[in-house]
Amino acid sequence: MPYPAHNAIPEKVDVLVIGAGAAGLMCAITAGQRGRSVLLIEHANKVGKKILMSGGGRCNFINIYAEAGNYLSQNPHFCKSALSRYTSQDFINLVEKHHIAFHEKKSGQLFCDNKAKDILDMLLNECKQSSVSLRTHCSIENIEALESGFKILSNLGELQCQSLVIATGGLSIPKMGASAFGYEVAKQFGLNLVPMQAALVPFTLGEILREQLSSLSGSSLPVSVSCNGASFNEDMLFTHRGLSGPEILQISSYWNPGSEVHINLLPQIDLFKELKVKQNKRPKAVLKTVLTEYMSKNTTQVFLDLWFSESGYPNQSLNQFTHQQFQEVADHFHHWVFKPSGTKGYRTAEVTLGGVSTDEISSKTMQAKKQPGLYFIGEVLDVTGQLGGFNFQWAWASAVAAGNYI
Ligand SMILES: Cc1cc2nc3c(=O)[nH]c(=O)nc-3n(C[C@H](O)[C@H](O)[C@H](O)COP(=O)(O)OP(=O)(O)OC[C@H]3O[C@@H](n4cnc5c(N)ncnc54)[C@H](O)[C@@H]3O)c2cc1C
C-alpha cells in the first residue's frame, strides 16, 4: 500500500493531527509510539515540503546551542519547558539511529551531508513504524467540539477524534501549502492571536535608494546590523530590490514598519583611527583609494556617492581633511541609517512572527487552556526562532511535548 495512502479516512481515531510538516510528523510519531491511533492529514499533494526546501536543500535540522534567547515571543519563557524536555541531542540520536550523515556548518547549526529528504524519509519511516495513518489532499471543512473530543468534516469523510492537534504552520510561502487555517481554528475557539508578520525575510528599499545601490546588486559584505535593540554580525547581500543575506534576514524579525535599521559597514576596524594613521603615513593618498583597502572599489564608490557627492571628499587627499571631517566620514560608514520601505513578504519569508498567543496554551502540554483536547504546536504558535536551525528545533520540541501528553 502506498504511504501516504489515498483511501478514505477512518471514522474514529484517538488523535487527529492537521498539517504534515515538521511539527505534525513529529507529534504523530510521538503519539503513535505511545499506542494512540493517529491520523495525520495534509491538504497539499505532498508532506513536509518545507523540510525539503530548508537549509538550501540540506535542512539545518537543529542548533546545538538553542536556548530561549534564540526565540521571539510575547512570553520569552514559554518555549523553555518544551526545549528542555526534547533537546538537540534527542534529535541527533534519532538522526544517528537512521544513519543520516550530518555536519556542523557554523555556530551549532547542523545540516545533512546529503539532502533534506533524508530527514523527511526518516520521519516518514518513524510514522510507519508507529502505525500513523497519513493522508494527503485532505482539507477540513468543519470542526465541532463535542462533550468529549471533536467531530470533523473533511473532503475525505467525517471522523471523530478525542484530541485535535493543529500543526498547520505559519503564512510563509503560500505556494508550498501555507494557510491561515491554524489561526482560524484558534479564533473559532476564542483564543487570542498575536499579530502576524513576515520574518526572516529580505528588505525592500524605496525607489531612490534602490537606484543608488543598484550597481551593487549581487555583491555581499560582512557588516554589523542593529534594529530595535537586536544586533547581528554576518554577511549582507545587495539584491536588485533591496537587501538580503543572513544578517538582514535575522534583523527583519525585529523590524517593524517605519523602524530605522542601523548598519556598520566596516565593523572590523575603527575608521576614524585608521584615517588619522594613514594621514601621517600617506598624506597625499586620496580618500576613495584609501577606503578600497577595506571594501571593494564599487562599494566604496557607491557609498561615497550616496553621502559625499557634493562635498568633494572622495577625491580629496588625506592631508586636506580635518579630524572632524574624518569623524564625519567614519560616522557614515560605521553608522549607516536607513528605513526599509518594507519586506518581500510571505512569498519569500522563512517564518511568520506572532500567531496563537502562548497565554492561551499550556507550556507543558501545548493544550489550549480554554478547550480541552485541542493542541497547537510548531510555527502556528507565537514562538519564532532566529535563523540557524532554531525553528525546526521548536517544531520538534513542541510536537514531542504534545505527543507525549495526548
Ligand atoms: C525556504 C525555507 C527554508 C527554511 N530553512 C530552515 C532551516 O534550515 N532550519 C530551520 O530550523 N527552519 C527553517 N525554515 C523554517 C521551518 O521550515 C519552519 O519553521 C517549520 O517548518 C515549521 O514547522 P511546522 O510544522 O510548524 O510548519 P510547516 O513545516 O510549515 O508545516 C505545516 C504543514 O501544514 C500544512 N497545512 C497548512 N494548512 C493546512 C490545512 N488547512 N489543512 C491541512 N494541512 C495544512 C502545510 O501544507 C504544511 O505541510 C525554513 C523555512 C523556509 C520557508
Tab-separated table of C-alpha atoms and ligand atoms in Angstrom:
chain	number	residue	atom	x	y	z
A	1	MET	CA	0.000	0.000	0.000
A	2	PRO	CA	1.388	3.486	-0.835
A	3	TYR	CA	2.332	5.699	2.090
A	4	PRO	CA	0.690	8.229	2.416
A	5	ALA	CA	-2.420	6.215	1.437
A	6	HIS	CA	-5.189	7.545	-0.784
A	7	ASN	CA	-8.174	5.690	0.681
A	8	ALA	CA	-10.943	7.135	2.845
A	9	ILE	CA	-10.165	8.268	6.363
A	10	PRO	CA	-11.086	6.166	9.425
A	11	GLU	CA	-14.339	7.085	11.221
A	12	LYS	CA	-12.726	7.314	14.637
A	13	VAL	CA	-9.189	7.937	15.897
A	14	ASP	CA	-7.662	8.907	19.199
A	15	VAL	CA	-5.654	11.748	17.683
A	16	LEU	CA	-6.118	13.820	14.536
A	17	VAL	CA	-3.085	15.903	13.582
A	18	ILE	CA	-3.734	18.564	10.944
A	19	GLY	CA	-0.655	19.603	8.919
A	20	ALA	CA	2.046	17.114	7.904
A	21	GLY	CA	5.041	19.426	8.237
A	22	ALA	CA	7.885	19.221	10.731
A	23	ALA	CA	5.780	19.530	13.883
A	24	GLY	CA	2.835	17.443	12.644
A	25	LEU	CA	5.022	14.487	11.626
A	26	MET	CA	6.939	14.563	14.911
A	27	CYS	CA	3.795	14.777	17.027
A	28	ALA	CA	2.140	11.909	15.129
A	29	ILE	CA	5.242	9.733	15.682
A	30	THR	CA	5.368	10.507	19.414
A	31	ALA	CA	1.662	9.848	19.997
A	32	GLY	CA	1.794	6.727	17.779
A	33	GLN	CA	4.714	5.341	19.774
A	34	ARG	CA	2.509	5.606	22.871
A	35	GLY	CA	-0.070	3.349	21.238
A	36	ARG	CA	-2.563	6.071	20.312
A	37	SER	CA	-4.367	5.672	16.979
A	38	VAL	CA	-3.234	8.679	14.950
A	39	LEU	CA	-4.422	10.135	11.662
A	40	LEU	CA	-2.129	12.789	10.170
A	41	ILE	CA	-3.650	14.819	7.350
A	42	GLU	CA	-2.165	17.265	4.862
A	43	HIS	CA	-4.087	19.419	2.414
A	44	ALA	CA	-1.211	19.669	-0.079
A	45	ASN	CA	-0.225	16.934	-2.533
A	46	LYS	CA	2.936	16.096	-0.574
A	47	VAL	CA	4.043	16.127	3.044
A	48	GLY	CA	6.966	18.043	4.549
A	49	LYS	CA	7.558	20.422	1.644
A	50	LYS	CA	9.334	22.993	3.817
A	51	ILE	CA	11.655	20.342	5.186
A	52	LEU	CA	12.664	19.525	1.608
A	53	MET	CA	13.426	23.142	0.707
A	54	SER	CA	15.037	24.031	4.035
A	55	GLY	CA	18.667	24.934	4.577
A	56	GLY	CA	19.271	25.339	0.856
A	57	GLY	CA	18.161	21.695	0.327
A	58	ARG	CA	20.313	20.316	3.164
A	59	CYS	CA	17.976	21.087	6.119
A	60	ASN	CA	19.532	22.860	9.077
A	61	PHE	CA	17.591	20.489	11.319
A	62	ILE	CA	18.778	21.634	14.752
A	63	ASN	CA	21.030	24.073	16.592
A	64	ILE	CA	23.050	22.518	19.386
A	65	TYR	CA	23.226	25.824	21.291
A	66	ALA	CA	19.500	26.578	21.200
A	67	GLU	CA	18.116	28.405	24.219
A	68	ALA	CA	15.149	30.649	24.963
A	69	GLY	CA	17.151	33.734	23.890
A	70	ASN	CA	17.082	32.480	20.295
A	71	TYR	CA	13.297	32.858	20.132
A	72	LEU	CA	10.928	35.807	19.751
A	73	SER	CA	7.618	35.576	21.585
A	74	GLN	CA	5.473	37.827	23.733
A	75	ASN	CA	6.306	35.375	26.509
A	76	PRO	CA	10.044	34.636	26.162
A	77	HIS	CA	9.829	31.939	28.878
A	78	PHE	CA	7.132	29.868	27.168
A	79	CYS	CA	9.482	27.800	24.991
A	80	LYS	CA	11.851	26.822	27.820
A	81	SER	CA	9.960	23.819	29.165
A	82	ALA	CA	9.478	22.033	25.819
A	83	LEU	CA	13.029	22.813	24.652
A	84	SER	CA	14.492	21.392	27.850
A	85	ARG	CA	12.451	18.187	27.599
A	86	TYR	CA	13.346	17.471	23.956
A	87	THR	CA	16.874	18.670	23.292
A	88	SER	CA	19.056	18.841	20.219
A	89	GLN	CA	20.797	15.660	21.450
A	90	ASP	CA	17.460	13.812	21.380
A	91	PHE	CA	17.017	14.730	17.724
A	92	ILE	CA	20.656	13.894	16.946
A	93	ASN	CA	20.066	10.434	18.471
A	94	LEU	CA	17.158	9.944	16.070
A	95	VAL	CA	19.225	11.118	13.088
A	96	GLU	CA	22.069	8.772	14.072
A	97	LYS	CA	19.656	5.857	14.515
A	98	HIS	CA	18.747	6.347	10.844
A	99	HIS	CA	22.420	6.606	9.799
A	100	ILE	CA	21.974	10.087	8.353
A	101	ALA	CA	25.311	11.809	7.828
A	102	PHE	CA	25.469	15.402	9.057
A	103	HIS	CA	27.927	18.177	9.844
A	104	GLU	CA	28.107	21.407	11.827
A	105	LYS	CA	28.272	24.329	9.420
A	106	LYS	CA	28.840	27.086	11.967
A	107	SER	CA	27.652	28.205	15.398
A	108	GLY	CA	25.958	24.916	16.266
A	109	GLN	CA	23.962	24.665	13.020
A	110	LEU	CA	23.645	21.004	11.988
A	111	PHE	CA	22.978	20.210	8.313
A	112	CYS	CA	22.560	16.947	6.387
A	113	ASP	CA	25.662	15.983	4.399
A	114	ASN	CA	23.453	14.788	1.545
A	115	LYS	CA	19.955	16.200	1.292
A	116	ALA	CA	16.996	17.391	3.336
A	117	LYS	CA	14.992	14.425	2.020
A	118	ASP	CA	16.969	12.226	4.437
A	119	ILE	CA	15.188	13.974	7.331
A	120	LEU	CA	11.751	13.677	5.730
A	121	ASP	CA	12.323	9.990	4.899
A	122	MET	CA	13.403	9.422	8.499
A	123	LEU	CA	10.196	10.998	9.829
A	124	LEU	CA	8.017	9.048	7.388
A	125	ASN	CA	9.771	5.821	8.369
A	126	GLU	CA	9.110	6.539	12.027
A	127	CYS	CA	5.455	7.341	11.226
A	128	LYS	CA	5.074	3.959	9.524
A	129	GLN	CA	6.690	2.172	12.448
A	130	SER	CA	4.302	3.919	14.852
A	131	SER	CA	1.313	2.894	12.653
A	132	VAL	CA	0.369	6.503	11.908
A	133	SER	CA	-2.284	6.777	9.160
A	134	LEU	CA	-1.345	9.524	6.739
A	135	ARG	CA	-3.450	11.201	4.046
A	136	THR	CA	-2.586	13.995	1.627
A	137	HIS	CA	-5.118	16.074	-0.391
A	138	CYS	CA	-7.275	16.220	2.729
A	139	SER	CA	-8.900	19.504	3.802
A	140	ILE	CA	-11.019	20.171	6.830
A	141	GLU	CA	-14.402	21.754	6.217
A	142	ASN	CA	-15.765	21.944	9.764
A	143	ILE	CA	-14.702	21.308	13.354
A	144	GLU	CA	-17.266	20.796	16.090
A	145	ALA	CA	-16.335	20.360	19.737
A	146	LEU	CA	-18.263	17.503	21.391
A	147	GLU	CA	-18.694	16.894	25.097
A	148	SER	CA	-15.562	14.800	24.795
A	149	GLY	CA	-13.470	15.167	21.654
A	150	PHE	CA	-14.301	16.637	18.248
A	151	LYS	CA	-16.403	15.870	15.173
A	152	ILE	CA	-14.546	16.731	11.978
A	153	LEU	CA	-15.899	17.113	8.476
A	154	SER	CA	-13.339	16.755	5.688
A	155	ASN	CA	-13.370	16.314	1.927
A	156	LEU	CA	-12.440	12.653	2.570
A	157	GLY	CA	-15.296	12.000	5.005
A	158	GLU	CA	-16.364	12.552	8.588
A	159	LEU	CA	-14.491	11.431	11.671
A	160	GLN	CA	-14.394	11.748	15.435
A	161	CYS	CA	-11.247	12.214	17.473
A	162	GLN	CA	-10.507	12.622	21.152
A	163	SER	CA	-7.633	15.025	20.592
A	164	LEU	CA	-7.088	17.516	17.798
A	165	VAL	CA	-3.597	18.844	17.090
A	166	ILE	CA	-3.161	21.945	14.922
A	167	ALA	CA	0.238	21.841	13.214
A	168	THR	CA	-0.529	23.931	10.142
A	169	GLY	CA	2.477	26.272	10.482
A	170	GLY	CA	2.608	29.949	9.533
A	171	LEU	CA	1.770	32.021	6.472
A	172	SER	CA	5.115	31.984	4.703
A	173	ILE	CA	5.420	30.523	1.190
A	174	PRO	CA	1.737	30.007	0.314
A	175	LYS	CA	2.666	28.042	-2.801
A	176	MET	CA	4.170	25.373	-0.514
A	177	GLY	CA	0.819	24.895	1.238
A	178	ALA	CA	0.903	27.605	3.932
A	179	SER	CA	-2.552	28.698	5.079
A	180	ALA	CA	-4.230	30.699	7.831
A	181	PHE	CA	-6.111	27.590	8.933
A	182	GLY	CA	-4.482	27.328	12.375
A	183	TYR	CA	-5.290	30.949	13.180
A	184	GLU	CA	-8.912	30.433	12.079
A	185	VAL	CA	-9.264	27.426	14.386
A	186	ALA	CA	-7.786	29.476	17.237
A	187	LYS	CA	-10.363	32.206	16.585
A	188	GLN	CA	-13.197	29.639	16.425
A	189	PHE	CA	-12.317	28.552	19.974
A	190	GLY	CA	-11.899	32.108	21.261
A	191	LEU	CA	-8.085	32.080	21.553
A	192	ASN	CA	-6.162	35.338	21.149
A	193	LEU	CA	-3.683	35.863	18.348
A	194	VAL	CA	-0.510	37.960	18.430
A	195	PRO	CA	-0.440	39.981	15.161
A	196	MET	CA	1.394	38.111	12.420
A	197	GLN	CA	4.254	39.500	10.302
A	198	ALA	CA	6.643	38.012	7.737
A	199	ALA	CA	10.045	37.346	9.346
A	200	LEU	CA	13.470	36.061	8.268
A	201	VAL	CA	12.716	37.957	5.085
A	202	PRO	CA	14.650	40.344	2.757
A	203	PHE	CA	14.072	44.108	2.995
A	204	THR	CA	12.850	46.182	0.077
A	205	LEU	CA	14.094	49.755	-0.394
A	206	GLY	CA	12.452	52.925	-1.677
A	207	GLU	CA	12.971	53.708	-5.348
A	208	ILE	CA	15.681	56.376	-4.871
A	209	LEU	CA	17.895	54.332	-2.540
A	210	ARG	CA	17.333	51.206	-4.643
A	211	GLU	CA	18.555	53.104	-7.700
A	212	GLN	CA	21.578	54.466	-5.801
A	213	LEU	CA	22.607	50.965	-4.689
A	214	SER	CA	21.661	49.206	-7.933
A	215	SER	CA	25.209	48.616	-9.179
A	216	LEU	CA	25.954	46.603	-6.007
A	217	SER	CA	23.263	44.011	-6.786
A	218	GLY	CA	24.677	40.506	-6.271
A	219	SER	CA	27.592	41.579	-4.073
A	220	SER	CA	27.874	40.993	-0.339
A	221	LEU	CA	29.955	42.236	2.572
A	222	PRO	CA	30.362	41.416	6.260
A	223	VAL	CA	28.556	44.036	8.325
A	224	SER	CA	27.024	44.518	11.728
A	225	VAL	CA	23.330	45.442	11.775
A	226	SER	CA	21.028	46.511	14.574
A	227	CYS	CA	17.363	47.372	14.936
A	228	ASN	CA	15.069	47.808	17.925
A	229	GLY	CA	17.698	46.592	20.403
A	230	ALA	CA	18.828	43.462	18.494
A	231	SER	CA	22.083	43.176	16.571
A	232	PHE	CA	23.822	40.589	14.376
A	233	ASN	CA	27.199	40.243	12.638
A	234	GLU	CA	27.024	38.332	9.377
A	235	ASP	CA	27.011	38.904	5.638
A	236	MET	CA	24.674	41.360	3.939
A	237	LEU	CA	23.707	40.818	0.309
A	238	PHE	CA	22.636	43.609	-2.059
A	239	THR	CA	19.801	42.479	-4.337
A	240	HIS	CA	18.045	44.187	-7.227
A	241	ARG	CA	15.079	45.004	-4.955
A	242	GLY	CA	16.851	45.699	-1.682
A	243	LEU	CA	18.914	43.911	0.950
A	244	SER	CA	19.144	40.260	1.934
A	245	GLY	CA	21.658	37.755	3.324
A	246	PRO	CA	21.717	36.068	6.760
A	247	GLU	CA	22.277	39.342	8.580
A	248	ILE	CA	19.258	41.059	7.059
A	249	LEU	CA	17.012	38.002	7.461
A	250	GLN	CA	17.903	37.892	11.162
A	251	ILE	CA	17.236	41.559	11.823
A	252	SER	CA	13.962	41.543	9.817
A	253	SER	CA	12.376	39.576	12.682
A	254	TYR	CA	12.980	42.554	14.992
A	255	TRP	CA	11.904	45.208	12.489
A	256	ASN	CA	8.502	46.926	12.461
A	257	PRO	CA	7.242	49.037	9.551
A	258	GLY	CA	8.723	52.521	9.983
A	259	SER	CA	11.673	51.406	12.160
A	260	GLU	CA	15.190	52.505	11.297
A	261	VAL	CA	17.907	49.953	10.595
A	262	HIS	CA	21.494	50.795	11.605
A	263	ILE	CA	24.374	49.239	9.701
A	264	ASN	CA	28.078	49.325	10.453
A	265	LEU	CA	29.639	48.767	7.026
A	266	LEU	CA	33.152	48.415	8.466
A	267	PRO	CA	32.687	46.523	11.754
A	268	GLN	CA	36.222	45.101	11.692
A	269	ILE	CA	38.017	48.484	12.021
A	270	ASP	CA	37.835	51.910	13.675
A	271	LEU	CA	37.823	54.066	10.519
A	272	PHE	CA	38.485	57.363	12.342
A	273	LYS	CA	41.695	55.959	13.875
A	274	GLU	CA	42.736	54.324	10.597
A	275	LEU	CA	42.326	57.594	8.680
A	276	LYS	CA	44.408	59.525	11.220
A	277	VAL	CA	47.233	56.955	10.998
A	278	LYS	CA	47.074	56.975	7.197
A	279	GLN	CA	47.106	60.793	7.162
A	280	ASN	CA	50.518	60.710	8.864
A	281	LYS	CA	51.920	57.889	6.747
A	282	ARG	CA	50.454	58.744	3.315
A	283	PRO	CA	49.209	62.360	3.404
A	284	LYS	CA	48.826	62.547	-0.393
A	285	ALA	CA	46.626	59.430	-0.647
A	286	VAL	CA	43.078	60.158	-1.836
A	287	LEU	CA	40.174	59.163	0.449
A	288	LYS	CA	38.412	56.897	-2.037
A	289	THR	CA	41.646	54.977	-2.724
A	290	VAL	CA	42.335	54.512	0.979
A	291	LEU	CA	38.804	53.183	1.570
A	292	THR	CA	39.233	50.487	-1.081
A	293	GLU	CA	41.661	48.829	1.328
A	294	TYR	CA	38.618	47.945	3.469
A	295	MET	CA	35.837	47.317	0.942
A	296	SER	CA	35.526	46.761	-2.816
A	297	LYS	CA	36.098	49.667	-5.184
A	298	ASN	CA	32.500	49.578	-6.347
A	299	THR	CA	31.039	49.502	-2.816
A	300	THR	CA	33.306	52.385	-1.758
A	301	GLN	CA	32.270	54.465	-4.766
A	302	VAL	CA	28.549	53.835	-4.290
A	303	PHE	CA	28.566	54.866	-0.619
A	304	LEU	CA	30.802	57.881	-1.202
A	305	ASP	CA	28.390	58.994	-3.941
A	306	LEU	CA	25.464	58.420	-1.585
A	307	TRP	CA	26.832	60.646	1.188
A	308	PHE	CA	29.579	62.894	-0.170
A	309	SER	CA	28.924	63.552	-3.874
A	310	GLU	CA	28.511	67.292	-3.185
A	311	SER	CA	31.430	67.735	-0.764
A	312	GLY	CA	34.367	66.687	-2.913
A	313	TYR	CA	35.637	64.401	-0.096
A	314	PRO	CA	36.051	61.296	-2.307
A	315	ASN	CA	38.877	62.807	-4.391
A	316	GLN	CA	40.402	64.868	-1.589
A	317	SER	CA	43.841	63.803	-0.295
A	318	LEU	CA	44.087	62.874	3.387
A	319	ASN	CA	46.211	65.913	4.291
A	320	GLN	CA	43.294	68.165	3.275
A	321	PHE	CA	40.969	66.683	5.949
A	322	THR	CA	40.448	67.952	9.486
A	323	HIS	CA	39.934	65.352	12.215
A	324	GLN	CA	36.326	66.494	12.451
A	325	GLN	CA	35.846	65.656	8.776
A	326	PHE	CA	37.434	62.220	9.314
A	327	GLN	CA	34.942	61.699	12.118
A	328	GLU	CA	32.120	62.658	9.758
A	329	VAL	CA	33.302	60.123	7.151
A	330	ALA	CA	33.802	57.396	9.773
A	331	ASP	CA	30.359	58.037	11.279
A	332	HIS	CA	28.704	57.478	7.922
A	333	PHE	CA	30.475	54.160	7.269
A	334	HIS	CA	30.059	52.908	10.836
A	335	HIS	CA	26.527	54.132	11.218
A	336	TRP	CA	24.513	53.975	8.023
A	337	VAL	CA	20.875	54.519	8.978
A	338	PHE	CA	18.003	53.807	6.606
A	339	LYS	CA	14.328	52.887	6.679
A	340	PRO	CA	13.393	49.860	4.578
A	341	SER	CA	10.243	50.525	2.546
A	342	GLY	CA	9.030	47.061	3.553
A	343	THR	CA	9.873	43.374	3.224
A	344	LYS	CA	9.425	40.887	0.423
A	345	GLY	CA	6.540	39.473	2.472
A	346	TYR	CA	5.208	35.970	2.950
A	347	ARG	CA	6.106	34.978	-0.611
A	348	THR	CA	9.755	34.616	0.425
A	349	ALA	CA	9.749	34.816	4.248
A	350	GLU	CA	11.162	31.778	6.043
A	351	VAL	CA	8.829	32.159	9.005
A	352	THR	CA	5.849	34.020	10.461
A	353	LEU	CA	6.259	36.142	13.550
A	354	GLY	CA	3.335	36.120	16.009
A	355	GLY	CA	0.472	33.626	15.908
A	356	VAL	CA	-1.566	31.860	18.579
A	357	SER	CA	-0.835	33.624	21.867
A	358	THR	CA	1.176	31.499	24.273
A	359	ASP	CA	-1.048	32.880	27.084
A	360	GLU	CA	-3.738	30.572	25.724
A	361	ILE	CA	-1.579	27.425	25.765
A	362	SER	CA	-0.050	25.185	28.438
A	363	SER	CA	3.746	25.244	28.047
A	364	LYS	CA	3.855	21.692	29.415
A	365	THR	CA	1.398	20.040	27.030
A	366	MET	CA	0.661	22.597	24.254
A	367	GLN	CA	-3.046	22.159	25.064
A	368	ALA	CA	-5.377	25.152	24.757
A	369	LYS	CA	-6.374	26.265	28.244
A	370	LYS	CA	-9.894	27.143	27.077
A	371	GLN	CA	-10.546	23.971	25.073
A	372	PRO	CA	-9.558	20.553	26.451
A	373	GLY	CA	-8.287	18.200	23.745
A	374	LEU	CA	-7.188	20.989	21.368
A	375	TYR	CA	-3.418	21.400	20.869
A	376	PHE	CA	-1.275	23.887	18.907
A	377	ILE	CA	2.338	23.079	18.010
A	378	GLY	CA	5.142	24.466	15.849
A	379	GLU	CA	5.170	27.726	13.966
A	380	VAL	CA	1.432	28.435	14.325
A	381	LEU	CA	2.238	29.486	17.905
A	382	ASP	CA	3.741	32.846	18.828
A	383	VAL	CA	7.241	31.359	19.100
A	384	THR	CA	9.650	32.303	16.301
A	385	GLY	CA	13.247	31.183	16.114
A	386	GLN	CA	16.228	33.067	14.764
A	387	LEU	CA	17.962	31.772	11.648
A	388	GLY	CA	20.153	28.727	12.316
A	389	GLY	CA	18.056	25.597	12.971
A	390	PHE	CA	16.040	27.090	15.829
A	391	ASN	CA	12.680	26.916	14.048
A	392	PHE	CA	12.864	23.185	13.405
A	393	GLN	CA	14.060	22.720	16.957
A	394	TRP	CA	10.894	24.407	18.206
A	395	ALA	CA	8.786	22.311	15.830
A	396	TRP	CA	10.325	19.050	17.162
A	397	ALA	CA	10.238	20.096	20.838
A	398	SER	CA	6.670	21.453	20.897
A	399	ALA	CA	5.498	18.397	18.915
A	400	VAL	CA	7.050	15.970	21.379
A	401	ALA	CA	5.612	17.916	24.337
A	402	ALA	CA	2.110	17.480	22.891
A	403	GLY	CA	2.702	13.954	21.578
A	404	ASN	CA	3.787	12.710	24.994
A	405	TYR	CA	0.653	14.046	26.644
A	406	ILE	CA	-2.195	13.436	24.184
B	1	LIG	C1	12.780	28.377	2.425
B	1	LIG	C2	12.755	27.986	3.868
B	1	LIG	C3	13.893	27.440	4.451
B	1	LIG	C4	13.892	27.117	5.808
B	1	LIG	N1	15.011	26.553	6.339
B	1	LIG	C5	15.032	26.235	7.658
B	1	LIG	C6	16.159	25.580	8.235
B	1	LIG	O1	17.113	25.192	7.525
B	1	LIG	N2	16.145	25.364	9.579
B	1	LIG	C7	15.074	25.700	10.376
B	1	LIG	O2	15.119	25.472	11.591
B	1	LIG	N3	13.969	26.280	9.836
B	1	LIG	C8	13.919	26.531	8.513
B	1	LIG	N4	12.797	27.094	7.977
B	1	LIG	C9	11.616	27.308	8.851
B	1	LIG	C10	10.901	25.954	9.071
B	1	LIG	O3	10.689	25.340	7.816
B	1	LIG	C11	9.559	26.148	9.771
B	1	LIG	O4	9.700	26.959	10.889
B	1	LIG	C12	8.999	24.794	10.171
B	1	LIG	O5	8.773	24.012	9.018
B	1	LIG	C13	7.695	24.947	10.943
B	1	LIG	O6	7.167	23.674	11.166
B	1	LIG	P1	5.581	23.477	11.271
B	1	LIG	O7	5.355	22.005	11.248
B	1	LIG	O8	5.041	24.276	12.375
B	1	LIG	O9	5.021	24.105	9.921
B	1	LIG	P2	5.262	23.562	8.416
B	1	LIG	O10	6.504	22.782	8.319
B	1	LIG	O11	5.064	24.756	7.557
B	1	LIG	O12	4.064	22.554	8.211
B	1	LIG	C14	2.722	22.936	8.167
B	1	LIG	C15	2.011	21.937	7.288
B	1	LIG	O13	0.609	22.155	7.386
B	1	LIG	C16	0.051	22.098	6.097
B	1	LIG	N5	-1.197	22.844	6.119
B	1	LIG	C17	-1.363	24.186	6.120
B	1	LIG	N6	-2.670	24.471	6.132
B	1	LIG	C18	-3.336	23.283	6.134
B	1	LIG	C19	-4.709	22.932	6.146
B	1	LIG	N7	-5.668	23.868	6.136
B	1	LIG	N8	-5.055	21.624	6.149
B	1	LIG	C20	-4.082	20.669	6.146
B	1	LIG	N9	-2.772	20.928	6.123
B	1	LIG	C21	-2.399	22.239	6.131
B	1	LIG	C22	1.121	22.696	5.210
B	1	LIG	O14	0.932	22.349	3.861
B	1	LIG	C23	2.370	22.091	5.814
B	1	LIG	O15	2.660	20.821	5.273
B	1	LIG	C24	12.743	27.372	6.602
B	1	LIG	C25	11.604	27.899	6.022
B	1	LIG	C26	11.593	28.199	4.660
B	1	LIG	C27	10.337	28.747	4.056
